[in-house]
MMTF fields as JSON, N, C-alpha, C and O atoms, coordinates in Angstrom:
{
  "mmtfVersion": "1.0.0",
  "mmtfProducer": "UNKNOWN",
  "numBonds": 255,
  "numAtoms": 256,
  "numGroups": 64,
  "numChains": 1,
  "numModels": 1,
  "chainsPerModel": [1],
  "groupsPerChain": [64],
  "chainIdList": ["A"],
  "bondAtomList": [4, 2, 8, 6, 12, 10, 16, 14, 20, 18, 24, 22, 28, 26, 32, 30, 36, 34, 40, 38, 44, 42, 48, 46, 52, 50, 56, 54, 60, 58, 64, 62, 68, 66, 72, 70, 76, 74, 80, 78, 84, 82, 88, 86, 92, 90, 96, 94, 100, 98, 104, 102, 108, 106, 112, 110, 116, 114, 120, 118, 124, 122, 128, 126, 132, 130, 136, 134, 140, 138, 144, 142, 148, 146, 152, 150, 156, 154, 160, 158, 164, 162, 168, 166, 172, 170, 176, 174, 180, 178, 184, 182, 188, 186, 192, 190, 196, 194, 200, 198, 204, 202, 208, 206, 212, 210, 216, 214, 220, 218, 224, 222, 228, 226, 232, 230, 236, 234, 240, 238, 244, 242, 248, 246, 252, 250],
  "bondOrderList": [1, 1, 1, 1, 1, 1, 1, 1, 1, 1, 1, 1, 1, 1, 1, 1, 1, 1, 1, 1, 1, 1, 1, 1, 1, 1, 1, 1, 1, 1, 1, 1, 1, 1, 1, 1, 1, 1, 1, 1, 1, 1, 1, 1, 1, 1, 1, 1, 1, 1, 1, 1, 1, 1, 1, 1, 1, 1, 1, 1, 1, 1, 1],
  "groupList": [{"groupName": "MET", "atomNameList": ["N", "CA", "C", "O"], "elementList": ["N", "C", "C", "O"], "formalChargeList": [0, 0, 0, 0], "bondAtomList": [1, 0, 2, 1, 3, 2], "bondOrderList": [1, 1, 2], "singleLetterCode": "M", "chemCompType": "L-PEPTIDE LINKING"}, {"groupName": "ASN", "atomNameList": ["N", "CA", "C", "O"], "elementList": ["N", "C", "C", "O"], "formalChargeList": [0, 0, 0, 0], "bondAtomList": [1, 0, 2, 1, 3, 2], "bondOrderList": [1, 1, 2], "singleLetterCode": "N", "chemCompType": "L-PEPTIDE LINKING"}, {"groupName": "ALA", "atomNameList": ["N", "CA", "C", "O"], "elementList": ["N", "C", "C", "O"], "formalChargeList": [0, 0, 0, 0], "bondAtomList": [1, 0, 2, 1, 3, 2], "bondOrderList": [1, 1, 2], "singleLetterCode": "A", "chemCompType": "L-PEPTIDE LINKING"}, {"groupName": "TYR", "atomNameList": ["N", "CA", "C", "O"], "elementList": ["N", "C", "C", "O"], "formalChargeList": [0, 0, 0, 0], "bondAtomList": [1, 0, 2, 1, 3, 2], "bondOrderList": [1, 1, 2], "singleLetterCode": "Y", "chemCompType": "L-PEPTIDE LINKING"}, {"groupName": "ILE", "atomNameList": ["N", "CA", "C", "O"], "elementList": ["N", "C", "C", "O"], "formalChargeList": [0, 0, 0, 0], "bondAtomList": [1, 0, 2, 1, 3, 2], "bondOrderList": [1, 1, 2], "singleLetterCode": "I", "chemCompType": "L-PEPTIDE LINKING"}, {"groupName": "GLU", "atomNameList": ["N", "CA", "C", "O"], "elementList": ["N", "C", "C", "O"], "formalChargeList": [0, 0, 0, 0], "bondAtomList": [1, 0, 2, 1, 3, 2], "bondOrderList": [1, 1, 2], "singleLetterCode": "E", "chemCompType": "L-PEPTIDE LINKING"}, {"groupName": "ARG", "atomNameList": ["N", "CA", "C", "O"], "elementList": ["N", "C", "C", "O"], "formalChargeList": [0, 0, 0, 0], "bondAtomList": [1, 0, 2, 1, 3, 2], "bondOrderList": [1, 1, 2], "singleLetterCode": "R", "chemCompType": "L-PEPTIDE LINKING"}, {"groupName": "VAL", "atomNameList": ["N", "CA", "C", "O"], "elementList": ["N", "C", "C", "O"], "formalChargeList": [0, 0, 0, 0], "bondAtomList": [1, 0, 2, 1, 3, 2], "bondOrderList": [1, 1, 2], "singleLetterCode": "V", "chemCompType": "L-PEPTIDE LINKING"}, {"groupName": "LEU", "atomNameList": ["N", "CA", "C", "O"], "elementList": ["N", "C", "C", "O"], "formalChargeList": [0, 0, 0, 0], "bondAtomList": [1, 0, 2, 1, 3, 2], "bondOrderList": [1, 1, 2], "singleLetterCode": "L", "chemCompType": "L-PEPTIDE LINKING"}, {"groupName": "ASP", "atomNameList": ["N", "CA", "C", "O"], "elementList": ["N", "C", "C", "O"], "formalChargeList": [0, 0, 0, 0], "bondAtomList": [1, 0, 2, 1, 3, 2], "bondOrderList": [1, 1, 2], "singleLetterCode": "D", "chemCompType": "L-PEPTIDE LINKING"}, {"groupName": "LYS", "atomNameList": ["N", "CA", "C", "O"], "elementList": ["N", "C", "C", "O"], "formalChargeList": [0, 0, 0, 0], "bondAtomList": [1, 0, 2, 1, 3, 2], "bondOrderList": [1, 1, 2], "singleLetterCode": "K", "chemCompType": "L-PEPTIDE LINKING"}, {"groupName": "THR", "atomNameList": ["N", "CA", "C", "O"], "elementList": ["N", "C", "C", "O"], "formalChargeList": [0, 0, 0, 0], "bondAtomList": [1, 0, 2, 1, 3, 2], "bondOrderList": [1, 1, 2], "singleLetterCode": "T", "chemCompType": "L-PEPTIDE LINKING"}, {"groupName": "PRO", "atomNameList": ["N", "CA", "C", "O"], "elementList": ["N", "C", "C", "O"], "formalChargeList": [0, 0, 0, 0], "bondAtomList": [1, 0, 2, 1, 3, 2], "bondOrderList": [1, 1, 2], "singleLetterCode": "P", "chemCompType": "L-PEPTIDE LINKING"}, {"groupName": "PHE", "atomNameList": ["N", "CA", "C", "O"], "elementList": ["N", "C", "C", "O"], "formalChargeList": [0, 0, 0, 0], "bondAtomList": [1, 0, 2, 1, 3, 2], "bondOrderList": [1, 1, 2], "singleLetterCode": "F", "chemCompType": "L-PEPTIDE LINKING"}, {"groupName": "GLN", "atomNameList": ["N", "CA", "C", "O"], "elementList": ["N", "C", "C", "O"], "formalChargeList": [0, 0, 0, 0], "bondAtomList": [1, 0, 2, 1, 3, 2], "bondOrderList": [1, 1, 2], "singleLetterCode": "Q", "chemCompType": "L-PEPTIDE LINKING"}, {"groupName": "SER", "atomNameList": ["N", "CA", "C", "O"], "elementList": ["N", "C", "C", "O"], "formalChargeList": [0, 0, 0, 0], "bondAtomList": [1, 0, 2, 1, 3, 2], "bondOrderList": [1, 1, 2], "singleLetterCode": "S", "chemCompType": "L-PEPTIDE LINKING"}, {"groupName": "HIS", "atomNameList": ["N", "CA", "C", "O"], "elementList": ["N", "C", "C", "O"], "formalChargeList": [0, 0, 0, 0], "bondAtomList": [1, 0, 2, 1, 3, 2], "bondOrderList": [1, 1, 2], "singleLetterCode": "H", "chemCompType": "L-PEPTIDE LINKING"}, {"groupName": "GLY", "atomNameList": ["N", "CA", "C", "O"], "elementList": ["N", "C", "C", "O"], "formalChargeList": [0, 0, 0, 0], "bondAtomList": [1, 0, 2, 1, 3, 2], "bondOrderList": [1, 1, 2], "singleLetterCode": "G", "chemCompType": "PEPTIDE LINKING"}],
  "groupTypeList": [0, 1, 2, 3, 4, 5, 6, 7, 8, 1, 9, 7, 10, 11, 10, 1, 2, 1, 5, 12, 5, 13, 8, 14, 11, 7, 5, 5, 7, 8, 11, 15, 8, 5, 12, 7, 4, 1, 2, 16, 12, 5, 3, 5, 10, 2, 17, 8, 4, 5, 6, 8, 7, 5, 12, 5, 6, 7, 4, 15, 13, 6, 7, 12],
  "groupIdList": [1, 2, 3, 4, 5, 6, 7, 8, 9, 10, 11, 12, 13, 14, 15, 16, 17, 18, 19, 20, 21, 22, 23, 24, 25, 26, 27, 28, 29, 30, 31, 32, 33, 34, 35, 36, 37, 38, 39, 40, 41, 42, 43, 44, 45, 46, 47, 48, 49, 50, 51, 52, 53, 54, 55, 56, 57, 58, 59, 60, 61, 62, 63, 64],
  "secStructList": [7, 7, 2, 2, 2, 2, 2, 2, 2, 2, 2, 2, 2, 2, 2, 6, 6, 6, 7, 2, 2, 2, 2, 2, 2, 2, 2, 2, 2, 2, 2, 2, 2, 2, 2, 2, 2, 2, 2, 7, 6, 2, 2, 2, 2, 2, 6, 2, 2, 2, 2, 2, 6, 1, 7, 7, 7, 7, 7, 7, 7, 7, 7, 7],
  "xCoordList": [29.694, 28.27, 28.003, 28.813, 26.901, 26.449, 26.359, 25.909, 26.781, 26.757, 25.335, 25.106, 24.395, 22.995, 22.48, 21.812, 22.792, 22.373, 23.031, 22.378, 24.302, 25.01, 24.386, 24.229, 24.034, 23.42, 22.065, 21.768, 21.259, 19.946, 20.116, 19.406, 21.043, 21.291, 21.762, 21.331, 22.633, 23.081, 21.937, 21.855, 21.055, 19.886, 18.976, 18.47, 18.769, 17.911, 18.541, 17.844, 19.855, 20.54, 20.437, 20.31, 20.49, 20.379, 18.973, 18.809, 17.968, 16.576, 16.076, 15.196, 16.621, 16.101, 17.194, 17.281, 18.009, 19.148, 18.738, 19.516, 17.541, 17.086, 16.32, 15.658, 16.402, 15.687, 16.677, 16.736, 17.458, 18.503, 17.957, 18.588, 16.805, 16.245, 15.818, 16.04, 15.215, 14.797, 16.007, 15.989, 17.063, 18.278, 18.921, 19.392, 18.941, 19.509, 18.707, 19.276, 17.404, 16.542, 16.728, 16.834, 16.766, 16.949, 18.277, 18.343, 19.323, 20.636, 20.64, 21.204, 20.021, 19.979, 19.18, 19.585, 18.047, 17.206, 17.912, 17.93, 18.488, 19.169, 20.368, 20.642, 21.08, 22.22, 21.756, 22.402, 20.637, 20.14, 19.57, 19.559, 19.098, 18.541, 19.592, 19.262, 20.835, 21.885, 22.005, 22.129, 21.974, 22.069, 20.917, 21.116, 19.739, 18.576, 18.726, 18.448, 19.167, 19.341, 20.437, 20.311, 21.509, 22.579, 22.093, 22.542, 21.187, 20.677, 19.648, 19.371, 19.084, 18.03, 18.329, 17.778, 19.18, 19.528, 18.344, 18.402, 17.281, 16.104, 15.427, 14.666, 15.691, 15.123, 15.631, 14.895, 16.904, 17.466, 16.77, 16.441, 16.548, 15.88, 14.454, 13.96, 13.805, 12.43, 12.363, 11.283, 13.496, 13.502, 12.796, 12.206, 12.865, 12.135, 12.602, 11.779, 13.893, 14.415, 14.107, 13.807, 14.178, 13.849, 12.421, 12.146, 11.531, 10.13, 9.944, 9.084, 10.732, 10.611, 11.071, 10.527, 12.062, 12.626, 11.955, 12.366, 10.948, 10.234, 9.383, 8.48, 9.663, 8.912, 7.452, 7.117, 6.625, 5.198, 4.966, 5.404, 4.292, 3.971, 2.465, 1.726, 2.031, 0.606, 0.355, 0.941, -0.511, -0.893, -2.326, -3.225, -2.533, -3.892, -4.271, -3.441, -5.5, -5.998, -7.462, -8.131, -7.919, -9.292, -9.962, -9.387, -11.162, -11.925, -13.078, -13.991, -13.043, -14.12, -15.426, -16.421],
  "yCoordList": [-6.964, -6.706, -5.249, -4.366, -5.022, -3.705, -2.755, -3.157, -1.517, -0.53, -0.264, -0.089, -0.234, -0.025, -1.163, -0.923, -2.396, -3.557, -3.527, -3.807, -3.192, -3.12, -2.079, -2.319, -0.931, 0.132, -0.312, -0.097, -0.929, -1.411, -2.5, -2.513, -3.403, -4.489, -3.956, -4.45, -2.962, -2.364, -1.68, -1.756, -1.013, -0.387, -1.433, -1.239, -2.537, -3.607, -4.228, -4.513, -4.437, -5.005, -4.085, -4.554, -2.791, -1.83, -1.843, -1.832, -1.866, -1.801, -3.113, -3.103, -4.24, -5.555, -6.454, -7.631, -5.91, -6.648, -7.89, -8.837, -7.894, -9.016, -10.075, -10.932, -10.026, -10.962, -11.678, -11.358, -12.645, -13.272, -14.023, -14.011, -14.673, -15.403, -14.437, -14.699, -13.339, -12.328, -11.746, -11.581, -11.434, -10.868, -11.835, -11.425, -13.111, -14.107, -14.186, -14.262, -14.168, -14.234, -13.014, -13.141, -11.837, -10.603, -10.641, -10.281, -11.074, -11.126, -12.104, -11.802, -13.26, -14.245, -13.731, -13.898, -13.108, -12.603, -11.463, -11.44, -10.525, -9.405, -9.868, -9.331, -10.857, -11.396, -12.041, -11.895, -12.752, -13.401, -12.384, -12.64, -11.239, -10.209, -9.236, -8.341, -9.397, -8.449, -8.25, -7.105, -9.294, -9.056, -8.206, -7.379, -8.405, -7.631, -6.175, -5.256, -5.977, -4.617, -3.889, -2.697, -4.597, -3.99, -3.605, -2.607, -4.391, -4.124, -2.994, -2.432, -2.664, -1.65, -0.613, -0.7, 0.353, 1.363, 2.23, 2.898, 2.23, 3.025, 2.487, 3.21, 1.237, 0.681, 1.423, 1.615, 1.843, 2.597, 3.95, 4.377, 4.614, 5.914, 5.791, 6.694, 4.682, 4.458, 3.929, 3.891, 3.521, 2.986, 1.639, 1.307, 0.874, -0.387, -1.39, -1.994, -1.57, -2.58, -2.22, -3.101, -0.939, -0.524, -0.918, -1.31, -0.812, -1.171, -2.677, -3.168, -3.415, -4.875, -5.487, -6.503, -4.883, -5.489, -5.013, -5.41, -4.185, -3.733, -4.895, -5.357, -5.373, -6.529, -6.173, -5.057, -7.136, -6.942, -7.05, -8.006, -6.086, -6.085, -6.166, -5.368, -7.119, -7.283, -7.084, -7.761, -6.161, -5.918, -6.389, -5.869, -7.352, -7.837, -7.649, -7.786, -7.343, -7.182, -7.588, -7.691, -7.808, -8.269, -7.421, -7.159, -6.995, -6.2, -7.068, -7.374, -7.466, -8.321, -7.558, -8.143],
  "zCoordList": [-7.551, -7.437, -7.811, -7.531, -8.421, -8.849, -7.645, -6.572, -7.818, -6.726, -6.242, -5.046, -7.157, -6.793, -5.914, -4.908, -6.294, -5.508, -4.129, -3.124, -4.079, -2.797, -1.876, -0.679, -2.427, -1.628, -1.064, 0.111, -1.916, -1.471, -0.424, 0.581, -0.652, 0.298, 1.645, 2.687, 1.642, 2.902, 3.641, 4.867, 2.903, 3.529, 4.159, 5.265, 3.457, 3.977, 5.22, 6.194, 5.192, 6.359, 7.566, 8.697, 7.334, 8.429, 9.019, 10.239, 8.164, 8.626, 9.217, 10.078, 8.772, 9.168, 9.74, 9.39, 10.602, 11.14, 11.927, 12.036, 12.467, 13.292, 12.486, 13.073, 11.169, 10.296, 9.368, 8.181, 9.886, 9.049, 7.834, 6.777, 7.961, 6.825, 5.725, 4.543, 6.11, 5.143, 4.431, 3.211, 5.181, 4.586, 3.603, 2.542, 3.949, 3.051, 1.756, 0.667, 1.882, 0.707, -0.191, -1.411, 0.418, -0.359, -1.104, -2.279, -0.428, -1.067, -2.248, -3.3, -2.08, -3.162, -4.361, -5.511, -4.074, -5.165, -5.906, -7.136, -5.163, -5.816, -6.626, -7.7, -6.12, -6.86, -8.158, -9.195, -8.102, -9.316, -10.315, -11.519, -9.82, -10.699, -11.234, -12.013, -10.831, -11.222, -12.73, -13.163, -13.554, -15.008, -15.546, -16.436, -15.016, -15.458, -15.024, -15.794, -13.79, -13.269, -14.043, -14.324, -14.388, -15.174, -16.577, -17.141, -17.128, -18.47, -18.501, -19.561, -17.345, -17.279, -16.196, -15.099, -16.478, -15.469, -15.057, -14.025, -15.839, -15.471, -14.208, -13.566, -13.845, -12.617, -11.389, -10.421, -11.435, -10.307, -10.179, -9.072, -11.288, -11.263, -10.725, -10.05, -11.024, -10.58, -9.149, -8.56, -8.58, -7.218, -7.119, -6.09, -8.194, -8.258, -7.208, -6.521, -7.08, -6.16, -4.71, -3.904, -4.374, -3.007, -2.641, -1.507, -3.599, -3.337, -3.288, -2.556, -4.052, -4.035, -2.719, -2.284, -2.084, -0.88, 0.408, 1.499, 0.298, 1.49, 2.008, 1.31, 3.231, 3.73, 3.994, 4.394, 3.762, 4.014, 5.513, 6.153, 6.05, 7.478, 7.623, 7.046, 8.383, 8.622, 10.105, 10.949, 10.399, 11.788, 11.928, 11.268, 12.77, 12.976, 14.435, 15.334, 14.646, 16.006, 16.037, 15.008, 17.222, 17.396, 18.444, 19.501, 18.163, 19.115, 19.603, 18.836, 20.865, 21.376, 21.588, 22.014]
}
């Protein structure tokens, strides 16, 4: 596996250890994107993958 992908995956595992489904999905997607990432090293410089794996957080509240 690409060193860049491994680093991003380890960061995601550290930040989201309590989300096994999310971690599985991230690992599958990054593994499938490996040929594209290898072909485009500029993605690492741009931090593209780090931004893709940031989970969406929605905070909702209601004021009566």
